[in-house]
């Protein structure tokens, strides 16, 4: 009996169209647009100005607060302008535009394919290097990694959990990364273990990726302390709290951090980025992006420079098909519908999904028949229909008392609802309001 | 509209489940019981079922069209389901005009007066049945004797149900085989335990309902009547007879599990089921009516909002 | 028999009455009689515009407060506050009546739709998701959160322009729509003499060229109005002009110079012929010409 998390969950059609497609390196575009907010927290502060020349890997923006991250140029060339550009948030935000000229890298970066296993650095030094490289959680949450590796005082991590479940339908970027860069991933894991000083790490992989499970299990025998755990396919297993529950059978309490259960969770892509940052001095300037969709001629996995406009990726995958209704940044469950194909790839872009018009349009909403299917699938044990009503009637007390802030916005409720009710739309709104109320009360 | 990108909040895919799929799923699950009733009650069963279904759909359509002035939603299957369930709770020799009154009570009072599907407090079919039971006790408690495709409607031979026999202290009861197959007097849909259980299996496999409500009702009544039987076997019948007779299985599988009127959390469903099991047994053993299933369900329907308030789903990470 | 019934029932009645009386005395809550007096003069709209949940809460706060400086019933306005101050013997601040003003004039013709929203028809939800169906991420989303929030039937979405319109006579300036609007488009402005007002009907802070491209009625921050104003009432900040209602003398000169007609005047009599001859009639200019006007545009 394979493990999974113990409350709720759904199993949408996996549609992993690009599974097994080798990683293709996408050509450097003519211009990149690098947004200053690619992570959760304060936007980074630009330290370059119009007309400056930069190399690939040059630091171009520094953290704008405690929760923030460095940003590096992903190309070499000249800063065209610092202006607002529409990004995945759907709003215009500040970004650095760089005109590409050649591809000259910073000298410190080791661009060879040599595998470097040994690392003499201390945990603190590893974390510093990770911070310097601007690494954020690559699973989509984009939380700056160095902060997650530095638990608040009084907490000690006991286990490192690597999130390789890739529970979102369609996405395959983590899967192919494990297949092609397995050794690097495992070295990254040992570095992370050293950084938080734990002896045990578990890589959780859903068993719809048997090749990755086998491949990593073979490799892991050479890396003491790393264990591969196959997990039952269940969405949203990639949720931090769900994964902890699945792997170590501990449920993080409402409002608590994962560290309270002794766990630190990192994405498998992050682990690869950590390897490159620590062993190769390479900042986070490119990532693997899945480009997929049922009508796309060539669904694929592309190694893409950060800041590349996504239409370059779509072109590589065969161009925008006729009848495309929606372009989604991320997977179909939690991704964001993008306003235009000019939006750049950011650190958190795990995939680009194109849906047809028919797939895009929602069906009309009906009355709630109280079938409780949303209650049964909610992985946080909430009552989505109650929370939606509370939000609709602005009953914030009721919403708070029923743990609206615990919602992880996985979308299982809206996915399941037979009456096509937009449960998550309302809950997300209510969650924001209630969090605002709680913050105001504390202040 | 031609080539504009569509923007909407996540999630961007849907399971494809729908209200009508669920309703038609329940209808399919009711088919074995319908076939059995056609076999044993023949023409009467056919007339009662058709009249009840047609009347419920018609009343729903008329009320939505002329009172609510909204597009009619009769295609979602819920009115058909109410009609069929109401028919299942009626004797197969009931005159048409009484069925029409029952359908009006079910749809008009039980469902539409609360605002339509999703807003009703009580199971509409049961509202219709209880309305008729109180208004026309004589007609509602004379059941035709089962035959093989009998072609009689209102002029057939009548007999009593197992429960009314027991209530009157008669000891000669149908055999277990008859009770399992449905070869006994009773409302037209409730007689065959096997057909109803087939429906339950279908509902569980298709994940239309969870096991919590039916199983807790059946177990509770079994245990409660079992204890009473052990205390005084002469006075109180064997628990298996209680489970197989009357509307217990029909109620537990199809009436109590009505989405709208049952609790939302699993713990709430168990409380709901136990409540129905206890109330049914109490009414059967100590009440004036031989059958208590419909009253028990209606009482627990009324308590559902309260159960929802106190029995919340199990929250991730505990309190 | 009858006697027994009368005695027993009468007894039960008497005992019940005594019990009710005793409990009502014991649990009686003292309430300042002035609270109900104040409540009497309040509009009883329970709109929450004062910052309290309803009129009762506001009345209690008025009685309790040392002075009425921070308390104001926007619905009743000065006349009601005068009555309140008469009851309580406390001085009320004189407030000028205000009214809700919608600061967006990007109707469907001016703001072409670029994408199609397919979520819940709710401005707050759409605003949390993205900038909106048009190129302007500041402007009205047109889904009517303001309309839903209004207790007085005073604001409605015009189905043609998809912009809200305020019915001035009904607007009580309670501020519900101001809070409801996720884009902060609606402002409570001084009602002005004879309800005459001049305001910039745009909140777009994009640079002129960008704003202009998204919406032909947008304020492009060209500062013409700022220069024109003789009373220092107009300030351009973040590519957006704002007219200070206190300083504005309603001379209407800014309205004429605005190249995009983003400055609106309300309830003024039509301009005299002579005036119309001497001043250039404001005309909508084409985007190309707008580009030459805006200094920011490259």
mmCIF file of N, CA and C in Angstrom, chain A residues 7 241-242 245 251-254 325-328 332-335 337-339 355 357 359-363 366-373 375-376 379-383 385 402-403 406 411 414-420 424-425 428, chain B residues 1-20 22-23 73 76 115-121 206-208 210 258-266 269 304-305 308 312-319:
data_model
loop_
_atom_site.group_PDB
_atom_site.id
_atom_site.type_symbol
_atom_site.label_atom_id
_atom_site.label_comp_id
_atom_site.label_asym_id
_atom_site.label_seq_id
_atom_site.Cartn_x
_atom_site.Cartn_y
_atom_site.Cartn_z
ATOM 1 N N UNK A 7 -6.170 13.146 3.945
ATOM 2 C CA UNK A 7 -7.483 13.808 3.861
ATOM 3 C C UNK A 7 -7.719 14.260 2.430
ATOM 4 N N UNK A 241 2.208 20.763 3.002
ATOM 5 C CA UNK A 241 1.660 20.049 4.157
ATOM 6 C C UNK A 241 1.198 18.641 3.772
ATOM 7 N N UNK A 242 0.650 18.505 2.561
ATOM 8 C CA UNK A 242 0.188 17.187 2.110
ATOM 9 C C UNK A 242 1.373 16.245 1.955
ATOM 10 N N UNK A 245 2.619 15.057 5.284
ATOM 11 C CA UNK A 245 1.695 14.050 5.808
ATOM 12 C C UNK A 245 1.917 12.716 5.104
ATOM 13 N N UNK A 251 0.802 15.725 10.569
ATOM 14 C CA UNK A 251 0.030 16.821 10.002
ATOM 15 C C UNK A 251 0.426 18.130 10.672
ATOM 16 N N UNK A 252 0.940 19.037 9.876
ATOM 17 C CA UNK A 252 1.324 20.355 10.391
ATOM 18 C C UNK A 252 0.058 21.089 10.815
ATOM 19 N N UNK A 253 0.095 21.642 12.013
ATOM 20 C CA UNK A 253 -1.105 22.289 12.550
ATOM 21 C C UNK A 253 -1.436 23.568 11.787
ATOM 22 N N UNK A 254 -2.691 23.964 11.922
ATOM 23 C CA UNK A 254 -3.161 25.183 11.258
ATOM 24 C C UNK A 254 -2.297 26.374 11.657
ATOM 25 N N UNK A 325 -7.859 28.756 -26.574
ATOM 26 C CA UNK A 325 -8.696 29.630 -25.753
ATOM 27 C C UNK A 325 -7.945 30.230 -24.593
ATOM 28 N N UNK A 326 -6.981 29.490 -24.088
ATOM 29 C CA UNK A 326 -6.332 29.921 -22.869
ATOM 30 C C UNK A 326 -4.867 29.570 -22.905
ATOM 31 N N UNK A 327 -4.042 30.480 -22.441
ATOM 32 C CA UNK A 327 -2.633 30.180 -22.241
ATOM 33 C C UNK A 327 -2.398 30.235 -20.739
ATOM 34 N N UNK A 328 -1.928 29.130 -20.198
ATOM 35 C CA UNK A 328 -1.803 29.057 -18.744
ATOM 36 C C UNK A 328 -0.337 28.968 -18.363
ATOM 37 N N UNK A 332 -2.804 22.995 -15.007
ATOM 38 C CA UNK A 332 -4.212 23.350 -15.140
ATOM 39 C C UNK A 332 -4.934 23.544 -13.807
ATOM 40 N N UNK A 333 -4.376 23.013 -12.732
ATOM 41 C CA UNK A 333 -5.074 23.144 -11.454
ATOM 42 C C UNK A 333 -4.751 24.456 -10.745
ATOM 43 N N UNK A 334 -3.484 24.831 -10.718
ATOM 44 C CA UNK A 334 -3.106 26.023 -9.951
ATOM 45 C C UNK A 334 -2.460 27.097 -10.809
ATOM 46 N N UNK A 335 -2.279 26.849 -12.105
ATOM 47 C CA UNK A 335 -1.624 27.838 -12.951
ATOM 48 C C UNK A 335 -2.483 29.072 -13.157
ATOM 49 N N UNK A 337 -3.993 31.936 -15.792
ATOM 50 C CA UNK A 337 -4.262 32.253 -17.186
ATOM 51 C C UNK A 337 -3.493 33.525 -17.527
ATOM 52 N N UNK A 338 -2.730 33.477 -18.612
ATOM 53 C CA UNK A 338 -1.913 34.625 -18.978
ATOM 54 C C UNK A 338 -2.668 35.528 -19.942
ATOM 55 N N UNK A 339 -2.385 36.824 -19.791
ATOM 56 C CA UNK A 339 -3.112 37.814 -20.575
ATOM 57 C C UNK A 339 -2.574 37.876 -22.000
ATOM 58 N N UNK A 355 -4.855 25.548 -23.707
ATOM 59 C CA UNK A 355 -6.130 24.846 -23.739
ATOM 60 C C UNK A 355 -6.941 25.346 -24.929
ATOM 61 N N UNK A 357 -10.514 26.372 -26.890
ATOM 62 C CA UNK A 357 -11.659 27.191 -26.464
ATOM 63 C C UNK A 357 -12.649 26.365 -25.656
ATOM 64 N N UNK A 359 -12.158 23.670 -23.932
ATOM 65 C CA UNK A 359 -11.637 23.309 -22.604
ATOM 66 C C UNK A 359 -11.619 24.522 -21.674
ATOM 67 N N UNK A 360 -11.549 25.729 -22.277
ATOM 68 C CA UNK A 360 -11.335 26.926 -21.475
ATOM 69 C C UNK A 360 -12.597 27.450 -20.814
ATOM 70 N N UNK A 361 -13.725 27.267 -21.477
ATOM 71 C CA UNK A 361 -14.930 27.945 -21.016
ATOM 72 C C UNK A 361 -15.583 27.163 -19.884
ATOM 73 N N UNK A 362 -15.973 27.890 -18.869
ATOM 74 C CA UNK A 362 -16.633 27.235 -17.745
ATOM 75 C C UNK A 362 -18.093 26.971 -18.057
ATOM 76 N N UNK A 363 -18.618 25.925 -17.419
ATOM 77 C CA UNK A 363 -20.031 25.647 -17.595
ATOM 78 C C UNK A 363 -20.834 26.519 -16.639
ATOM 79 N N UNK A 366 -24.772 26.210 -11.179
ATOM 80 C CA UNK A 366 -26.108 25.824 -10.725
ATOM 81 C C UNK A 366 -26.186 25.973 -9.212
ATOM 82 N N UNK A 367 -27.393 25.724 -8.680
ATOM 83 C CA UNK A 367 -27.531 25.761 -7.218
ATOM 84 C C UNK A 367 -26.669 24.690 -6.574
ATOM 85 N N UNK A 368 -26.186 24.985 -5.380
ATOM 86 C CA UNK A 368 -25.470 23.971 -4.603
ATOM 87 C C UNK A 368 -26.468 22.912 -4.177
ATOM 88 N N UNK A 369 -26.155 21.641 -4.443
ATOM 89 C CA UNK A 369 -27.059 20.579 -4.004
ATOM 90 C C UNK A 369 -26.541 19.911 -2.734
ATOM 91 N N UNK A 370 -25.546 20.531 -2.131
ATOM 92 C CA UNK A 370 -24.983 20.044 -0.863
ATOM 93 C C UNK A 370 -24.587 18.573 -0.934
ATOM 94 N N UNK A 371 -23.994 18.196 -2.024
ATOM 95 C CA UNK A 371 -23.613 16.797 -2.184
ATOM 96 C C UNK A 371 -22.376 16.475 -1.363
ATOM 97 N N UNK A 372 -21.683 17.508 -0.862
ATOM 98 C CA UNK A 372 -20.523 17.326 0.004
ATOM 99 C C UNK A 372 -19.329 16.733 -0.724
ATOM 100 N N UNK A 373 -19.360 16.735 -2.053
ATOM 101 C CA UNK A 373 -18.188 16.214 -2.764
ATOM 102 C C UNK A 373 -16.983 17.134 -2.557
ATOM 103 N N UNK A 375 -16.405 18.801 0.112
ATOM 104 C CA UNK A 375 -15.917 18.518 1.471
ATOM 105 C C UNK A 375 -15.041 17.265 1.446
ATOM 106 N N UNK A 376 -15.496 16.278 0.680
ATOM 107 C CA UNK A 376 -14.749 15.020 0.654
ATOM 108 C C UNK A 376 -13.392 15.151 -0.013
ATOM 109 N N UNK A 379 -8.262 18.749 0.640
ATOM 110 C CA UNK A 379 -7.126 18.133 1.315
ATOM 111 C C UNK A 379 -6.826 18.778 2.674
ATOM 112 N N UNK A 380 -7.450 19.911 2.950
ATOM 113 C CA UNK A 380 -7.225 20.556 4.236
ATOM 114 C C UNK A 380 -8.378 20.281 5.198
ATOM 115 N N UNK A 381 -9.343 19.491 4.787
ATOM 116 C CA UNK A 381 -10.459 19.174 5.669
ATOM 117 C C UNK A 381 -11.356 20.366 5.924
ATOM 118 N N UNK A 382 -11.539 21.184 4.902
ATOM 119 C CA UNK A 382 -12.412 22.346 5.060
ATOM 120 C C UNK A 382 -13.770 22.046 4.425
ATOM 121 N N UNK A 383 -14.688 22.986 4.594
ATOM 122 C CA UNK A 383 -15.991 22.874 3.979
ATOM 123 C C UNK A 383 -16.114 23.973 2.922
ATOM 124 N N UNK A 385 -18.026 24.738 0.391
ATOM 125 C CA UNK A 385 -19.272 25.432 0.056
ATOM 126 C C UNK A 385 -19.663 26.397 1.160
ATOM 127 N N UNK A 402 -14.068 28.848 10.327
ATOM 128 C CA UNK A 402 -13.994 27.590 9.571
ATOM 129 C C UNK A 402 -12.692 27.478 8.790
ATOM 130 N N UNK A 403 -11.663 28.151 9.299
ATOM 131 C CA UNK A 403 -10.282 27.974 8.815
ATOM 132 C C UNK A 403 -10.092 28.346 7.350
ATOM 133 N N UNK A 406 -6.565 28.424 5.989
ATOM 134 C CA UNK A 406 -5.814 27.190 5.753
ATOM 135 C C UNK A 406 -5.896 26.722 4.304
ATOM 136 N N UNK A 411 -7.705 23.976 -5.674
ATOM 137 C CA UNK A 411 -8.739 23.917 -6.698
ATOM 138 C C UNK A 411 -9.487 22.603 -6.772
ATOM 139 N N UNK A 414 -13.427 23.212 -6.721
ATOM 140 C CA UNK A 414 -14.037 23.694 -7.962
ATOM 141 C C UNK A 414 -13.977 22.617 -9.034
ATOM 142 N N UNK A 415 -12.873 21.848 -9.038
ATOM 143 C CA UNK A 415 -12.716 20.787 -10.023
ATOM 144 C C UNK A 415 -13.829 19.754 -9.886
ATOM 145 N N UNK A 416 -14.183 19.447 -8.657
ATOM 146 C CA UNK A 416 -15.110 18.356 -8.387
ATOM 147 C C UNK A 416 -16.572 18.768 -8.497
ATOM 148 N N UNK A 417 -16.877 20.018 -8.184
ATOM 149 C CA UNK A 417 -18.275 20.426 -7.982
ATOM 150 C C UNK A 417 -19.170 20.074 -9.163
ATOM 151 N N UNK A 418 -20.201 19.234 -8.938
ATOM 152 C CA UNK A 418 -21.085 18.871 -10.032
ATOM 153 C C UNK A 418 -21.941 20.042 -10.494
ATOM 154 N N UNK A 419 -22.127 21.026 -9.621
ATOM 155 C CA UNK A 419 -22.954 22.179 -9.984
ATOM 156 C C UNK A 419 -22.104 23.290 -10.584
ATOM 157 N N UNK A 420 -20.849 22.997 -10.884
ATOM 158 C CA UNK A 420 -19.926 23.971 -11.483
ATOM 159 C C UNK A 420 -19.837 25.260 -10.684
ATOM 160 N N UNK A 424 -13.487 27.978 -5.427
ATOM 161 C CA UNK A 424 -12.178 28.535 -5.100
ATOM 162 C C UNK A 424 -12.114 30.033 -5.398
ATOM 163 N N UNK A 425 -12.802 30.491 -6.441
ATOM 164 C CA UNK A 425 -12.785 31.921 -6.745
ATOM 165 C C UNK A 425 -13.172 32.712 -5.499
ATOM 166 N N UNK A 428 -10.716 32.134 -2.378
ATOM 167 C CA UNK A 428 -9.467 32.875 -2.499
ATOM 168 C C UNK A 428 -9.681 34.336 -2.087
ATOM 169 N N UNK B 1 -15.680 38.605 -29.842
ATOM 170 C CA UNK B 1 -15.349 37.383 -29.110
ATOM 171 C C UNK B 1 -14.373 36.517 -29.920
ATOM 172 N N UNK B 2 -14.127 36.838 -31.203
ATOM 173 C CA UNK B 2 -13.544 35.823 -32.067
ATOM 174 C C UNK B 2 -12.260 35.216 -31.499
ATOM 175 N N UNK B 3 -11.212 36.007 -31.388
ATOM 176 C CA UNK B 3 -9.977 35.347 -30.986
ATOM 177 C C UNK B 3 -9.362 35.934 -29.724
ATOM 178 N N UNK B 4 -10.210 36.201 -28.774
ATOM 179 C CA UNK B 4 -9.671 36.777 -27.541
ATOM 180 C C UNK B 4 -9.295 35.666 -26.581
ATOM 181 N N UNK B 5 -8.189 35.861 -25.944
ATOM 182 C CA UNK B 5 -7.752 34.900 -24.941
ATOM 183 C C UNK B 5 -8.737 34.926 -23.777
ATOM 184 N N UNK B 6 -9.027 33.749 -23.244
ATOM 185 C CA UNK B 6 -9.956 33.666 -22.124
ATOM 186 C C UNK B 6 -9.158 33.676 -20.826
ATOM 187 N N UNK B 7 -9.629 34.469 -19.892
ATOM 188 C CA UNK B 7 -8.960 34.552 -18.599
ATOM 189 C C UNK B 7 -9.946 34.122 -17.527
ATOM 190 N N UNK B 8 -9.553 33.182 -16.702
ATOM 191 C CA UNK B 8 -10.385 32.876 -15.549
ATOM 192 C C UNK B 8 -9.487 32.360 -14.444
ATOM 193 N N UNK B 9 -9.983 32.417 -13.208
ATOM 194 C CA UNK B 9 -9.155 31.932 -12.101
ATOM 195 C C UNK B 9 -8.996 30.413 -12.174
ATOM 196 N N UNK B 10 -7.946 29.901 -11.541
ATOM 197 C CA UNK B 10 -7.729 28.462 -11.514
ATOM 198 C C UNK B 10 -8.789 27.814 -10.631
ATOM 199 N N UNK B 11 -9.070 26.545 -10.737
ATOM 200 C CA UNK B 11 -8.507 25.585 -11.664
ATOM 201 C C UNK B 11 -9.100 25.724 -13.063
ATOM 202 N N UNK B 12 -8.322 25.280 -14.052
ATOM 203 C CA UNK B 12 -8.755 25.455 -15.426
ATOM 204 C C UNK B 12 -9.372 24.196 -16.019
ATOM 205 N N UNK B 13 -9.432 23.145 -15.232
ATOM 206 C CA UNK B 13 -10.080 21.928 -15.728
ATOM 207 C C UNK B 13 -11.171 21.526 -14.749
ATOM 208 N N UNK B 14 -12.094 20.732 -15.224
ATOM 209 C CA UNK B 14 -13.215 20.306 -14.386
ATOM 210 C C UNK B 14 -13.421 18.810 -14.557
ATOM 211 N N UNK B 15 -13.925 18.203 -13.497
ATOM 212 C CA UNK B 15 -14.060 16.751 -13.505
ATOM 213 C C UNK B 15 -15.096 16.273 -14.510
ATOM 214 N N UNK B 16 -15.990 17.162 -14.944
ATOM 215 C CA UNK B 16 -17.043 16.744 -15.845
ATOM 216 C C UNK B 16 -18.255 16.198 -15.118
ATOM 217 N N UNK B 17 -18.166 16.138 -13.799
ATOM 218 C CA UNK B 17 -19.313 15.701 -13.016
ATOM 219 C C UNK B 17 -20.403 16.770 -13.121
ATOM 220 N N UNK B 18 -21.652 16.353 -13.010
ATOM 221 C CA UNK B 18 -22.704 17.363 -13.066
ATOM 222 C C UNK B 18 -23.878 16.907 -12.212
ATOM 223 N N UNK B 19 -24.737 17.856 -11.906
ATOM 224 C CA UNK B 19 -25.912 17.540 -11.096
ATOM 225 C C UNK B 19 -26.747 16.468 -11.781
ATOM 226 N N UNK B 20 -26.946 16.644 -13.094
ATOM 227 C CA UNK B 20 -27.824 15.687 -13.772
ATOM 228 C C UNK B 20 -27.194 14.298 -13.811
ATOM 229 N N UNK B 22 -25.438 12.915 -11.541
ATOM 230 C CA UNK B 22 -25.710 12.295 -10.251
ATOM 231 C C UNK B 22 -27.166 11.843 -10.148
ATOM 232 N N UNK B 23 -28.054 12.727 -10.616
ATOM 233 C CA UNK B 23 -29.478 12.403 -10.514
ATOM 234 C C UNK B 23 -29.804 11.172 -11.373
ATOM 235 N N UNK B 73 -35.597 23.870 -14.981
ATOM 236 C CA UNK B 73 -34.428 22.998 -14.884
ATOM 237 C C UNK B 73 -34.853 21.537 -14.796
ATOM 238 N N UNK B 76 -32.530 18.431 -15.338
ATOM 239 C CA UNK B 76 -31.455 17.961 -14.461
ATOM 240 C C UNK B 76 -31.802 16.645 -13.777
ATOM 241 N N UNK B 115 -37.391 27.271 -2.489
ATOM 242 C CA UNK B 115 -36.556 27.929 -3.499
ATOM 243 C C UNK B 115 -35.974 26.972 -4.514
ATOM 244 N N UNK B 116 -36.472 25.743 -4.533
ATOM 245 C CA UNK B 116 -36.014 24.812 -5.563
ATOM 246 C C UNK B 116 -34.861 23.943 -5.114
ATOM 247 N N UNK B 117 -34.322 23.222 -6.077
ATOM 248 C CA UNK B 117 -33.278 22.243 -5.792
ATOM 249 C C UNK B 117 -32.118 22.877 -5.032
ATOM 250 N N UNK B 118 -31.722 22.242 -3.970
ATOM 251 C CA UNK B 118 -30.575 22.727 -3.215
ATOM 252 C C UNK B 118 -30.966 23.512 -1.990
ATOM 253 N N UNK B 119 -32.202 24.020 -1.959
ATOM 254 C CA UNK B 119 -32.590 24.866 -0.834
ATOM 255 C C UNK B 119 -33.590 24.204 0.104
ATOM 256 N N UNK B 120 -34.125 23.051 -0.314
ATOM 257 C CA UNK B 120 -35.151 22.430 0.513
ATOM 258 C C UNK B 120 -34.547 21.805 1.768
ATOM 259 N N UNK B 121 -35.342 21.817 2.831
ATOM 260 C CA UNK B 121 -34.872 21.261 4.097
ATOM 261 C C UNK B 121 -35.228 19.779 4.170
ATOM 262 N N UNK B 206 -20.121 3.989 -8.231
ATOM 263 C CA UNK B 206 -20.046 5.219 -9.019
ATOM 264 C C UNK B 206 -19.720 6.445 -8.159
ATOM 265 N N UNK B 207 -19.497 6.216 -6.875
ATOM 266 C CA UNK B 207 -19.159 7.287 -5.920
ATOM 267 C C UNK B 207 -20.222 8.386 -5.894
ATOM 268 N N UNK B 208 -21.458 7.991 -6.113
ATOM 269 C CA UNK B 208 -22.517 8.985 -6.031
ATOM 270 C C UNK B 208 -22.838 9.258 -4.566
ATOM 271 N N UNK B 210 -21.592 8.050 -0.321
ATOM 272 C CA UNK B 210 -20.620 7.305 0.480
ATOM 273 C C UNK B 210 -21.392 6.308 1.349
ATOM 274 N N UNK B 258 -30.272 11.486 0.209
ATOM 275 C CA UNK B 258 -30.518 12.671 -0.617
ATOM 276 C C UNK B 258 -29.503 13.749 -0.232
ATOM 277 N N UNK B 259 -28.765 14.213 -1.253
ATOM 278 C CA UNK B 259 -27.692 15.176 -0.997
ATOM 279 C C UNK B 259 -28.145 16.385 -0.184
ATOM 280 N N UNK B 260 -29.238 16.952 -0.660
ATOM 281 C CA UNK B 260 -29.611 18.274 -0.169
ATOM 282 C C UNK B 260 -29.953 18.236 1.310
ATOM 283 N N UNK B 261 -30.570 17.133 1.741
ATOM 284 C CA UNK B 261 -31.133 17.145 3.077
ATOM 285 C C UNK B 261 -30.332 16.316 4.075
ATOM 286 N N UNK B 262 -29.121 15.915 3.684
ATOM 287 C CA UNK B 262 -28.308 15.156 4.638
ATOM 288 C C UNK B 262 -27.047 15.952 4.972
ATOM 289 N N UNK B 263 -26.394 15.644 6.096
ATOM 290 C CA UNK B 263 -25.234 16.426 6.517
ATOM 291 C C UNK B 263 -24.059 16.300 5.545
ATOM 292 N N UNK B 264 -23.081 17.212 5.695
ATOM 293 C CA UNK B 264 -21.992 17.274 4.742
ATOM 294 C C UNK B 264 -20.730 16.552 5.198
ATOM 295 N N UNK B 265 -20.511 16.487 6.497
ATOM 296 C CA UNK B 265 -19.285 15.848 6.953
ATOM 297 C C UNK B 265 -19.540 14.379 7.229
ATOM 298 N N UNK B 266 -18.474 13.574 7.214
ATOM 299 C CA UNK B 266 -18.647 12.143 7.423
ATOM 300 C C UNK B 266 -19.149 11.843 8.828
ATOM 301 N N UNK B 269 -22.704 12.585 8.896
ATOM 302 C CA UNK B 269 -23.504 11.559 8.231
ATOM 303 C C UNK B 269 -23.753 10.378 9.161
ATOM 304 N N UNK B 304 -30.583 18.409 10.339
ATOM 305 C CA UNK B 304 -29.356 18.449 9.543
ATOM 306 C C UNK B 304 -28.558 19.752 9.678
ATOM 307 N N UNK B 305 -29.217 20.922 9.623
ATOM 308 C CA UNK B 305 -28.422 22.150 9.790
ATOM 309 C C UNK B 305 -27.670 22.164 11.121
ATOM 310 N N UNK B 308 -24.759 19.849 10.874
ATOM 311 C CA UNK B 308 -23.700 20.487 10.095
ATOM 312 C C UNK B 308 -22.918 21.481 10.932
ATOM 313 N N UNK B 312 -18.193 19.116 12.091
ATOM 314 C CA UNK B 312 -17.451 19.678 10.965
ATOM 315 C C UNK B 312 -16.560 18.595 10.374
ATOM 316 N N UNK B 313 -16.159 18.765 9.114
ATOM 317 C CA UNK B 313 -15.215 17.790 8.556
ATOM 318 C C UNK B 313 -13.920 17.763 9.366
ATOM 319 N N UNK B 314 -13.231 16.646 9.306
ATOM 320 C CA UNK B 314 -11.992 16.501 10.059
ATOM 321 C C UNK B 314 -10.955 17.436 9.464
ATOM 322 N N UNK B 315 -10.499 18.347 10.284
ATOM 323 C CA UNK B 315 -9.620 19.400 9.801
ATOM 324 C C UNK B 315 -8.178 18.927 9.752
ATOM 325 N N UNK B 316 -7.473 19.299 8.691
ATOM 326 C CA UNK B 316 -6.075 18.895 8.540
ATOM 327 C C UNK B 316 -5.246 19.441 9.694
ATOM 328 N N UNK B 317 -4.529 18.570 10.366
ATOM 329 C CA UNK B 317 -3.684 19.011 11.474
ATOM 330 C C UNK B 317 -4.433 19.124 12.780
ATOM 331 N N UNK B 318 -5.671 18.621 12.830
ATOM 332 C CA UNK B 318 -6.435 18.693 14.060
ATOM 333 C C UNK B 318 -6.891 20.108 14.321
ATOM 334 N N UNK B 319 -7.287 20.373 15.539
ATOM 335 C CA UNK B 319 -7.857 21.679 15.902
ATOM 336 C C UNK B 319 -6.954 22.827 15.579
#
